């Protein structure tokens, strides 16, 4: 019946597959990369995934359901749309928890997310993207709509969070959809045209009917999330080369989602593999990946590759990013104590010259080089992505690139405690680094590449 089961939590049940199933377990469902059972955020941990870790990750993002598959992938969602599968099909143990069901091959074990904090507002992970001119053909651009006399922002975003990444409000009308060629989200207008005042988060938006307010829901745009290894061995070996701290991981995320193929690595980094970079475990010369990350700059290593995307970032920023990574991992920050220690000047002394020699060696020894400036990629993501995809000799539908643009950060951004205007560089350090900047800039220009972006100098 509908009674509350008081003692249930104490004795989890054993399912037919021999797994222990907590009371939040809903069942085993079919799932595949084209039609996801749960369409929200995805988290990976190929090392120690557990059911409760997945439930916690989904709860933090405001979702109702958490599903685990392949023993290691955690999918979140607010609606469960998949057909049931047999319970025994979810036969993979969680990587971090014996006797717990974490799905199977194209099978997902789904659990309810128990959020015990009553004040916790759902959909708090909805992002305001701006006010835009209404596209010519609204209904063709946004396939699903609903009109309500007292439409609120919350009602519209909740309505769209079933399966769409964008919620679109035009006065009392609500539309759901994706960024498309006809509606790229590139031309924002003034917020007041949509009836939104600065700093306000109004419940209703009653602006001009030629304009619409766009919110990004927690739903992932799945047009660019499927990735695989190359079916036939790559004819050419392409390096994705950079100095450490120049954003190599972020660019791999962009390339993988834009092309649909995994990237490889000259190294093996367990934390990156656990975050979903499957190519990390592949032998770098396997020819199954679209390009291979490397920080090497010896002549022999450079000439192993037929071509290279050379990623260059402002050395002041790259040195700080790499020092943060060395001290606190991919997503952490070094402490004040670290910046004040003798270790920091020693680090700058060694690494600043490496920043220059890495770029210079690749420019001089590389067979075919595409130079990408990190700062330009930030400014003009689509244009730079098109250049990289073209260099990799692939053609990718424009819609897929728009999807990548709306997921541009992935999970690889240091969050939160950004050191604003924090400057750990002494005048001596600056003099040295500026000298290296001039040398690299000169070499680029001499080889008919664009020079370094303006913001590198002067400091």
Short mmCIF file of N, CA and C in Angstrom, two decimals, residues 199-313:
data_model
loop_
_atom_site.label_atom_id
_atom_site.label_comp_id
_atom_site.label_asym_id
_atom_site.label_seq_id
_atom_site.Cartn_x
_atom_site.Cartn_y
_atom_site.Cartn_z
N UNK A 199 20.38 42.75 -12.43
CA UNK A 199 20.47 42.17 -11.08
C UNK A 199 19.19 41.52 -10.59
N UNK A 200 18.10 41.67 -11.34
CA UNK A 200 16.82 41.09 -10.91
C UNK A 200 16.67 39.67 -11.42
N UNK A 201 15.97 38.83 -10.67
CA UNK A 201 15.58 37.53 -11.21
C UNK A 201 14.05 37.47 -11.08
N UNK A 202 13.33 38.15 -11.98
CA UNK A 202 11.87 38.26 -11.82
C UNK A 202 11.18 36.91 -12.04
N UNK A 203 10.01 36.76 -11.42
CA UNK A 203 9.25 35.52 -11.60
C UNK A 203 8.64 35.48 -12.99
N UNK A 204 8.22 36.66 -13.49
CA UNK A 204 7.60 36.73 -14.82
C UNK A 204 8.33 37.76 -15.68
N UNK A 205 8.32 37.53 -16.99
CA UNK A 205 8.98 38.47 -17.89
C UNK A 205 7.94 38.99 -18.89
N UNK A 206 7.55 40.24 -18.75
CA UNK A 206 6.55 40.78 -19.66
C UNK A 206 7.15 41.90 -20.50
N UNK A 207 8.09 41.53 -21.35
CA UNK A 207 8.77 42.53 -22.17
C UNK A 207 8.13 42.68 -23.54
N UNK A 208 8.90 43.19 -24.47
CA UNK A 208 8.47 43.42 -25.84
C UNK A 208 8.30 42.07 -26.55
N UNK A 209 7.20 41.92 -27.31
CA UNK A 209 6.93 40.58 -27.89
C UNK A 209 7.86 40.21 -29.05
N UNK A 210 8.70 41.16 -29.51
CA UNK A 210 9.68 40.81 -30.55
C UNK A 210 10.95 40.22 -29.95
N UNK A 211 10.99 40.13 -28.62
CA UNK A 211 12.21 39.63 -27.96
C UNK A 211 11.86 38.47 -27.03
N UNK A 212 12.84 37.60 -26.82
CA UNK A 212 12.60 36.47 -25.91
C UNK A 212 13.80 36.29 -24.99
N UNK A 213 13.52 35.83 -23.77
CA UNK A 213 14.58 35.58 -22.79
C UNK A 213 14.94 34.10 -22.86
N UNK A 214 16.24 33.82 -22.83
CA UNK A 214 16.68 32.43 -22.94
C UNK A 214 17.34 31.97 -21.65
N UNK A 215 16.92 30.80 -21.18
CA UNK A 215 17.55 30.18 -20.01
C UNK A 215 18.11 28.84 -20.44
N UNK A 216 19.29 28.51 -19.92
CA UNK A 216 19.85 27.17 -20.21
C UNK A 216 19.45 26.25 -19.06
N UNK A 217 18.81 25.15 -19.39
CA UNK A 217 18.36 24.20 -18.38
C UNK A 217 19.51 23.23 -18.07
N UNK A 218 19.34 22.35 -17.06
CA UNK A 218 20.42 21.40 -16.76
C UNK A 218 20.55 20.28 -17.80
N UNK A 219 19.63 20.22 -18.77
CA UNK A 219 19.65 19.11 -19.74
C UNK A 219 20.86 19.24 -20.66
N UNK A 220 21.59 18.14 -20.83
CA UNK A 220 22.74 18.20 -21.73
C UNK A 220 22.28 18.12 -23.18
N UNK A 221 22.93 18.93 -24.01
CA UNK A 221 22.66 18.90 -25.45
C UNK A 221 23.39 17.66 -25.97
N UNK A 222 22.63 16.61 -26.30
CA UNK A 222 23.29 15.34 -26.63
C UNK A 222 23.74 15.25 -28.08
N UNK A 223 23.62 16.36 -28.83
CA UNK A 223 24.05 16.31 -30.23
C UNK A 223 25.58 16.25 -30.34
N UNK A 224 26.30 16.45 -29.22
CA UNK A 224 27.75 16.42 -29.33
C UNK A 224 28.41 15.65 -28.18
N UNK A 225 27.65 14.73 -27.56
CA UNK A 225 28.27 14.04 -26.41
C UNK A 225 28.77 12.64 -26.75
N UNK A 226 28.32 12.07 -27.87
CA UNK A 226 28.75 10.70 -28.20
C UNK A 226 30.18 10.74 -28.75
N UNK A 227 31.03 9.84 -28.27
CA UNK A 227 32.41 9.77 -28.76
C UNK A 227 32.80 8.32 -28.94
N UNK A 228 33.72 8.08 -29.89
CA UNK A 228 34.19 6.71 -30.09
C UNK A 228 35.64 6.74 -30.58
N UNK A 229 36.27 5.56 -30.68
CA UNK A 229 37.61 5.48 -31.25
C UNK A 229 37.47 5.39 -32.77
N UNK A 230 38.52 5.79 -33.51
CA UNK A 230 38.49 5.69 -34.97
C UNK A 230 38.34 4.22 -35.36
N UNK A 231 37.50 3.97 -36.37
CA UNK A 231 37.28 2.57 -36.79
C UNK A 231 38.49 2.05 -37.58
N UNK A 232 39.06 2.90 -38.43
CA UNK A 232 40.24 2.46 -39.17
C UNK A 232 41.42 3.29 -38.71
N UNK A 233 42.57 2.67 -38.71
CA UNK A 233 43.77 3.33 -38.19
C UNK A 233 44.02 4.66 -38.90
N UNK A 234 44.32 5.71 -38.13
CA UNK A 234 44.56 7.04 -38.70
C UNK A 234 45.77 6.99 -39.63
N UNK A 235 45.66 7.66 -40.78
CA UNK A 235 46.77 7.67 -41.75
C UNK A 235 47.89 8.57 -41.28
N UNK A 236 47.53 9.63 -40.55
CA UNK A 236 48.59 10.52 -40.05
C UNK A 236 48.48 10.68 -38.54
N UNK A 237 49.63 10.88 -37.91
CA UNK A 237 49.67 11.10 -36.46
C UNK A 237 49.69 12.61 -36.23
N UNK A 238 48.66 13.10 -35.54
CA UNK A 238 48.59 14.54 -35.26
C UNK A 238 48.81 14.77 -33.76
N UNK A 239 49.75 15.66 -33.44
CA UNK A 239 49.99 16.01 -32.03
C UNK A 239 49.08 17.16 -31.64
N UNK A 240 48.64 17.16 -30.38
CA UNK A 240 48.04 18.37 -29.79
C UNK A 240 49.08 18.79 -28.76
N UNK A 241 49.93 19.72 -29.18
CA UNK A 241 51.11 20.04 -28.39
C UNK A 241 50.95 21.37 -27.66
N UNK A 242 51.36 21.38 -26.40
CA UNK A 242 51.32 22.64 -25.66
C UNK A 242 52.28 22.55 -24.50
N UNK A 243 52.62 23.70 -23.97
CA UNK A 243 53.33 23.79 -22.69
C UNK A 243 52.31 23.43 -21.62
N UNK A 244 52.72 22.77 -20.51
CA UNK A 244 51.73 22.47 -19.45
C UNK A 244 51.06 23.75 -18.95
N UNK A 245 49.76 23.67 -18.66
CA UNK A 245 49.05 24.84 -18.14
C UNK A 245 48.46 25.72 -19.24
N UNK A 246 48.60 25.26 -20.51
CA UNK A 246 48.10 26.10 -21.61
C UNK A 246 46.68 25.75 -22.02
N UNK A 247 46.02 24.85 -21.29
CA UNK A 247 44.62 24.52 -21.62
C UNK A 247 44.46 23.30 -22.49
N UNK A 248 45.46 22.39 -22.50
CA UNK A 248 45.42 21.21 -23.36
C UNK A 248 44.19 20.33 -23.07
N UNK A 249 43.88 20.15 -21.78
CA UNK A 249 42.73 19.30 -21.40
C UNK A 249 41.43 19.89 -21.92
N UNK A 250 41.30 21.20 -21.79
CA UNK A 250 40.09 21.88 -22.27
C UNK A 250 39.95 21.73 -23.78
N UNK A 251 41.07 21.89 -24.51
CA UNK A 251 41.02 21.78 -25.97
C UNK A 251 40.70 20.34 -26.38
N UNK A 252 41.21 19.35 -25.62
CA UNK A 252 40.84 17.95 -25.91
C UNK A 252 39.34 17.76 -25.76
N UNK A 253 38.77 18.33 -24.70
CA UNK A 253 37.32 18.26 -24.49
C UNK A 253 36.58 18.83 -25.71
N UNK A 254 37.03 20.00 -26.19
CA UNK A 254 36.38 20.64 -27.34
C UNK A 254 36.52 19.78 -28.60
N UNK A 255 37.73 19.27 -28.85
CA UNK A 255 37.97 18.47 -30.07
C UNK A 255 37.17 17.18 -30.03
N UNK A 256 37.13 16.52 -28.87
CA UNK A 256 36.38 15.25 -28.76
C UNK A 256 34.90 15.47 -29.02
N UNK A 257 34.34 16.52 -28.43
CA UNK A 257 32.91 16.75 -28.61
C UNK A 257 32.58 17.28 -30.01
N UNK A 258 33.52 18.02 -30.61
CA UNK A 258 33.27 18.54 -31.96
C UNK A 258 33.37 17.43 -33.00
N UNK A 259 34.34 16.52 -32.84
CA UNK A 259 34.56 15.50 -33.88
C UNK A 259 33.86 14.19 -33.60
N UNK A 260 33.55 13.92 -32.31
CA UNK A 260 32.96 12.63 -31.95
C UNK A 260 34.01 11.54 -31.79
N UNK A 261 35.31 11.90 -31.79
CA UNK A 261 36.37 10.90 -31.61
C UNK A 261 37.21 11.21 -30.38
N UNK A 262 37.69 10.15 -29.73
CA UNK A 262 38.56 10.34 -28.57
C UNK A 262 39.92 10.88 -28.98
N UNK A 263 40.55 11.62 -28.06
CA UNK A 263 41.93 12.06 -28.25
C UNK A 263 42.82 11.16 -27.41
N UNK A 264 44.08 11.02 -27.82
CA UNK A 264 45.01 10.19 -27.06
C UNK A 264 45.97 11.04 -26.26
N UNK A 265 46.94 10.37 -25.62
CA UNK A 265 47.92 11.11 -24.84
C UNK A 265 49.25 10.36 -24.84
N UNK A 266 50.32 11.11 -24.87
CA UNK A 266 51.68 10.59 -24.81
C UNK A 266 51.95 10.03 -23.41
N UNK A 267 51.12 10.46 -22.44
CA UNK A 267 51.28 10.06 -21.03
C UNK A 267 50.04 9.26 -20.64
N UNK A 268 50.00 8.82 -19.39
CA UNK A 268 48.74 8.28 -18.87
C UNK A 268 48.41 9.04 -17.60
N UNK A 269 47.27 9.71 -17.59
CA UNK A 269 46.85 10.46 -16.42
C UNK A 269 45.54 9.86 -15.92
N UNK A 270 45.62 9.15 -14.81
CA UNK A 270 44.45 8.46 -14.26
C UNK A 270 43.28 9.38 -13.97
N UNK A 271 43.57 10.60 -13.47
CA UNK A 271 42.46 11.49 -13.12
C UNK A 271 41.71 11.91 -14.39
N UNK A 272 42.43 12.07 -15.51
CA UNK A 272 41.74 12.44 -16.75
C UNK A 272 40.96 11.25 -17.30
N UNK A 273 41.53 10.06 -17.22
CA UNK A 273 40.82 8.86 -17.66
C UNK A 273 39.52 8.74 -16.87
N UNK A 274 39.62 8.95 -15.56
CA UNK A 274 38.43 8.84 -14.71
C UNK A 274 37.38 9.90 -15.04
N UNK A 275 37.80 10.98 -15.68
CA UNK A 275 36.86 12.04 -16.05
C UNK A 275 36.24 11.81 -17.42
N UNK A 276 36.51 10.66 -18.05
CA UNK A 276 35.86 10.36 -19.31
C UNK A 276 36.74 10.45 -20.54
N UNK A 277 38.03 10.77 -20.35
CA UNK A 277 38.95 10.77 -21.50
C UNK A 277 39.43 9.33 -21.73
N UNK A 278 38.63 8.56 -22.47
CA UNK A 278 38.92 7.13 -22.63
C UNK A 278 40.23 6.86 -23.38
N UNK A 279 40.61 7.82 -24.26
CA UNK A 279 41.82 7.64 -25.05
C UNK A 279 43.08 7.68 -24.20
N UNK A 280 42.94 8.11 -22.96
CA UNK A 280 44.07 8.23 -22.05
C UNK A 280 44.78 6.89 -21.84
N UNK A 281 43.99 5.79 -21.88
CA UNK A 281 44.58 4.46 -21.62
C UNK A 281 45.12 3.81 -22.89
N UNK A 282 44.82 4.41 -24.04
CA UNK A 282 45.24 3.84 -25.31
C UNK A 282 46.72 4.10 -25.54
N UNK A 283 47.45 3.14 -26.11
CA UNK A 283 48.85 3.40 -26.47
C UNK A 283 48.84 4.55 -27.46
N UNK A 284 49.70 5.55 -27.24
CA UNK A 284 49.60 6.80 -28.02
C UNK A 284 49.80 6.60 -29.52
N UNK A 285 50.49 5.50 -29.89
CA UNK A 285 50.71 5.26 -31.33
C UNK A 285 49.66 4.33 -31.92
N UNK A 286 48.59 4.07 -31.18
CA UNK A 286 47.60 3.07 -31.64
C UNK A 286 46.92 3.48 -32.95
N UNK A 287 46.86 4.78 -33.23
CA UNK A 287 46.17 5.24 -34.44
C UNK A 287 44.66 5.22 -34.30
N UNK A 288 44.17 5.03 -33.05
CA UNK A 288 42.70 4.97 -32.85
C UNK A 288 42.15 6.31 -32.39
N UNK A 289 43.04 7.29 -32.13
CA UNK A 289 42.57 8.58 -31.61
C UNK A 289 42.80 9.67 -32.66
N UNK A 290 42.05 10.76 -32.54
CA UNK A 290 42.05 11.80 -33.58
C UNK A 290 43.28 12.70 -33.49
N UNK A 291 43.83 12.86 -32.27
CA UNK A 291 45.11 13.57 -32.09
C UNK A 291 45.65 13.17 -30.72
N UNK A 292 46.91 13.48 -30.46
CA UNK A 292 47.57 12.98 -29.26
C UNK A 292 48.19 14.13 -28.46
N UNK A 293 47.79 14.23 -27.20
CA UNK A 293 48.34 15.27 -26.33
C UNK A 293 49.81 15.02 -26.06
N UNK A 294 50.62 16.08 -26.13
CA UNK A 294 52.02 15.96 -25.73
C UNK A 294 52.54 17.30 -25.24
N UNK A 295 53.46 17.22 -24.25
CA UNK A 295 54.18 18.42 -23.80
C UNK A 295 55.66 18.29 -24.19
N UNK A 296 56.01 17.22 -24.92
CA UNK A 296 57.42 16.99 -25.27
C UNK A 296 57.89 18.06 -26.26
N UNK A 297 59.22 18.30 -26.26
CA UNK A 297 59.71 19.26 -27.25
C UNK A 297 61.09 18.87 -27.79
N UNK A 298 61.43 17.58 -27.67
CA UNK A 298 62.69 17.10 -28.26
C UNK A 298 62.48 16.85 -29.75
N UNK A 299 63.54 17.02 -30.54
CA UNK A 299 63.44 16.88 -31.99
C UNK A 299 62.87 15.51 -32.39
N UNK A 300 63.36 14.44 -31.73
CA UNK A 300 62.92 13.09 -32.09
C UNK A 300 61.42 12.93 -31.84
N UNK A 301 60.94 13.43 -30.69
CA UNK A 301 59.50 13.32 -30.36
C UNK A 301 58.66 14.13 -31.36
N UNK A 302 59.15 15.33 -31.67
CA UNK A 302 58.38 16.20 -32.59
C UNK A 302 58.25 15.52 -33.95
N UNK A 303 59.33 14.88 -34.41
CA UNK A 303 59.31 14.31 -35.76
C UNK A 303 58.62 12.96 -35.86
N UNK A 304 58.17 12.44 -34.71
CA UNK A 304 57.33 11.23 -34.73
C UNK A 304 55.97 11.57 -35.34
N UNK A 305 55.58 12.84 -35.24
CA UNK A 305 54.25 13.27 -35.68
C UNK A 305 54.30 13.84 -37.10
N UNK A 306 53.22 13.58 -37.86
CA UNK A 306 53.12 14.11 -39.22
C UNK A 306 52.63 15.55 -39.22
N UNK A 307 51.90 15.92 -38.18
CA UNK A 307 51.32 17.26 -38.11
C UNK A 307 51.07 17.60 -36.64
N UNK A 308 50.86 18.88 -36.35
CA UNK A 308 50.62 19.27 -34.96
C UNK A 308 49.73 20.49 -34.85
N UNK A 309 48.81 20.43 -33.88
CA UNK A 309 48.10 21.63 -33.46
C UNK A 309 48.92 22.15 -32.28
N UNK A 310 49.49 23.35 -32.43
CA UNK A 310 50.35 23.91 -31.39
C UNK A 310 49.55 24.96 -30.63
N UNK A 311 49.27 24.66 -29.37
CA UNK A 311 48.45 25.53 -28.54
C UNK A 311 49.36 26.43 -27.70
N UNK A 312 49.19 27.74 -27.85
CA UNK A 312 50.05 28.68 -27.12
C UNK A 312 49.19 29.54 -26.20
N UNK A 313 49.65 29.70 -24.96
CA UNK A 313 48.92 30.55 -24.01
C UNK A 313 49.88 31.55 -23.37
#
